[in-house]
Amino acid sequence: QVQLVESGGGLAQPGGSLRLSCVASVSIRSLYVMYWYRQAPGNQRELVANIIRDGRTTYADSVKGRFSISRDSAKNTLYLQMNDVRPEDTGVYYCNADRPGWEWDPIGVWGQGIQVTVSS
C-alpha cells in the first residue's frame, strides 16, 4: 500500500516562495507519473503539474514560469517549488501518484493534502 505524505505548506506573502514536499512510502522509481493538484474553496480540484519518471513535466497555464515540479528518487520525494505566489494560489495542495505498475492511472494514490495560503 503506497502512502504519500505532504509537508511544507503554510502562509506566504504575495511574491514570496514556498516549497512543498511529498514523501512516498515506496521507491518512486515504481511510480510512473506523479502529480500536484490543488483545490481552492468552492472550486473543483485542478491539476497544477505532473512529472513523468523520465523527467518530462507539464504545468497548468496559471503556474507556468512560477512553479517547478521535480522528483528525487534517492529521497523518494516529489517537490513543488512555488515562486512569485499569488493570492489565487491559495488552496489545499494534494500529492498524487500512479499506483505501481500503472501508467496514467485514472485513480492513483492521494496524499492527505496540505494548506497553502497566500495573503498579505
Tab-separated table of C-alpha atoms in Angstrom:
chain	number	residue	atom	x	y	z
A	1	GLN	CA	0.000	0.000	0.000
A	2	VAL	CA	1.536	3.265	-1.155
A	3	GLN	CA	1.302	6.211	1.203
A	4	LEU	CA	2.058	9.824	0.333
A	5	VAL	CA	2.704	12.491	2.966
A	6	GLU	CA	2.868	16.185	2.089
A	7	SER	CA	4.704	18.897	4.008
A	8	GLY	CA	5.913	22.454	3.550
A	9	GLY	CA	2.667	24.357	3.274
A	10	GLY	CA	1.686	27.406	5.256
A	11	LEU	CA	1.351	31.136	4.835
A	12	ALA	CA	3.258	33.159	2.252
A	13	GLN	CA	3.053	36.760	1.167
A	14	PRO	CA	2.292	37.633	-2.442
A	15	GLY	CA	5.506	37.423	-4.427
A	16	GLY	CA	7.034	35.025	-1.933
A	17	SER	CA	8.016	31.385	-2.210
A	18	LEU	CA	7.112	28.026	-0.733
A	19	ARG	CA	8.377	24.519	-1.374
A	20	LEU	CA	6.057	21.575	-0.950
A	21	SER	CA	7.370	18.066	-0.413
A	22	CYS	CA	5.637	14.712	-0.771
A	23	VAL	CA	7.372	11.658	0.647
A	24	ALA	CA	6.333	8.243	-0.659
A	25	SER	CA	6.401	5.013	1.332
A	26	VAL	CA	7.784	3.148	-1.685
A	27	SER	CA	10.507	3.763	-4.221
A	28	ILE	CA	9.212	6.464	-6.526
A	29	ARG	CA	11.026	4.712	-9.357
A	30	SER	CA	7.965	2.424	-9.329
A	31	LEU	CA	5.599	5.385	-9.767
A	32	TYR	CA	5.333	6.325	-13.432
A	33	VAL	CA	3.688	9.734	-13.089
A	34	MET	CA	3.481	11.932	-10.006
A	35	TYR	CA	1.209	14.935	-9.730
A	36	TRP	CA	0.381	18.003	-7.699
A	37	TYR	CA	-3.251	19.059	-7.559
A	38	ARG	CA	-4.897	21.898	-5.669
A	39	GLN	CA	-8.387	22.819	-4.570
A	40	ALA	CA	-9.438	26.336	-3.685
A	41	PRO	CA	-12.530	26.937	-1.532
A	42	GLY	CA	-15.653	26.491	-3.634
A	43	ASN	CA	-13.689	25.229	-6.618
A	44	GLN	CA	-13.044	21.844	-8.125
A	45	ARG	CA	-9.716	20.152	-7.669
A	46	GLU	CA	-7.369	21.099	-10.509
A	47	LEU	CA	-4.093	19.750	-11.840
A	48	VAL	CA	-1.137	22.010	-11.084
A	49	ALA	CA	1.711	19.970	-12.571
A	50	ASN	CA	2.882	16.463	-13.251
A	51	ILE	CA	6.209	14.771	-13.833
A	52	ILE	CA	6.863	11.506	-15.588
A	53	ARG	CA	9.539	9.097	-14.426
A	54	ASP	CA	11.817	10.212	-17.298
A	55	GLY	CA	11.618	13.812	-16.102
A	56	ARG	CA	9.137	15.245	-18.575
A	57	THR	CA	6.881	17.826	-16.965
A	58	THR	CA	3.544	19.512	-17.632
A	59	TYR	CA	2.151	22.626	-15.958
A	60	ALA	CA	-1.172	24.382	-15.729
A	61	ASP	CA	-1.098	27.666	-17.644
A	62	SER	CA	-1.774	29.552	-14.428
A	63	VAL	CA	1.530	28.434	-12.851
A	64	LYS	CA	3.868	28.211	-15.846
A	65	GLY	CA	7.067	30.118	-15.241
A	66	ARG	CA	6.406	30.360	-11.485
A	67	PHE	CA	6.171	26.775	-10.213
A	68	SER	CA	8.586	23.916	-10.732
A	69	ILE	CA	7.900	20.227	-10.120
A	70	SER	CA	10.715	17.765	-9.505
A	71	ARG	CA	11.278	14.306	-8.085
A	72	ASP	CA	14.230	12.888	-6.152
A	73	SER	CA	14.418	9.113	-6.371
A	74	ALA	CA	17.148	8.901	-3.737
A	75	LYS	CA	14.781	10.509	-1.214
A	76	ASN	CA	11.533	9.066	-2.599
A	77	THR	CA	10.233	12.607	-2.635
A	78	LEU	CA	8.220	14.773	-5.001
A	79	TYR	CA	8.632	18.555	-4.790
A	80	LEU	CA	6.746	21.630	-5.883
A	81	GLN	CA	8.768	24.842	-5.812
A	82	MET	CA	6.332	27.745	-5.786
A	83	ASN	CA	7.780	31.156	-6.636
A	84	ASP	CA	6.089	34.529	-7.086
A	85	VAL	CA	2.986	33.181	-5.387
A	86	ARG	CA	-0.333	34.970	-5.747
A	87	PRO	CA	-3.499	35.041	-3.626
A	88	GLU	CA	-5.189	32.864	-6.242
A	89	ASP	CA	-2.655	30.117	-5.467
A	90	THR	CA	-4.369	29.673	-2.101
A	91	GLY	CA	-5.862	26.247	-1.533
A	92	VAL	CA	-5.246	22.723	-0.357
A	93	TYR	CA	-2.459	21.067	-2.323
A	94	TYR	CA	-2.504	17.325	-2.881
A	95	CYS	CA	0.189	14.951	-3.990
A	96	ASN	CA	-0.948	12.130	-6.272
A	97	ALA	CA	0.857	9.277	-7.977
A	98	ASP	CA	0.190	6.362	-10.259
A	99	ARG	CA	-0.087	3.068	-8.444
A	100	PRO	CA	2.947	0.862	-9.030
A	101	GLY	CA	2.634	-0.873	-12.391
A	102	TRP	CA	0.201	1.719	-13.772
A	103	GLU	CA	0.817	4.402	-16.359
A	104	TRP	CA	-1.575	7.384	-16.307
A	105	ASP	CA	-3.548	5.704	-13.558
A	106	PRO	CA	-7.143	7.080	-13.541
A	107	ILE	CA	-7.381	6.622	-9.774
A	108	GLY	CA	-3.901	6.869	-8.303
A	109	VAL	CA	-2.862	7.297	-4.703
A	110	TRP	CA	-3.574	10.536	-2.826
A	111	GLY	CA	-1.855	12.318	0.000
A	112	GLN	CA	-3.875	13.908	2.771
A	113	GLY	CA	-3.430	17.436	1.429
A	114	ILE	CA	-1.719	20.489	2.836
A	115	GLN	CA	-2.939	24.060	3.145
A	116	VAL	CA	-1.231	26.894	1.274
A	117	THR	CA	-2.396	30.431	1.963
A	118	VAL	CA	-1.099	33.462	0.098
A	119	SER	CA	-2.029	36.695	1.793
A	120	SER	CA	-0.501	39.956	2.911
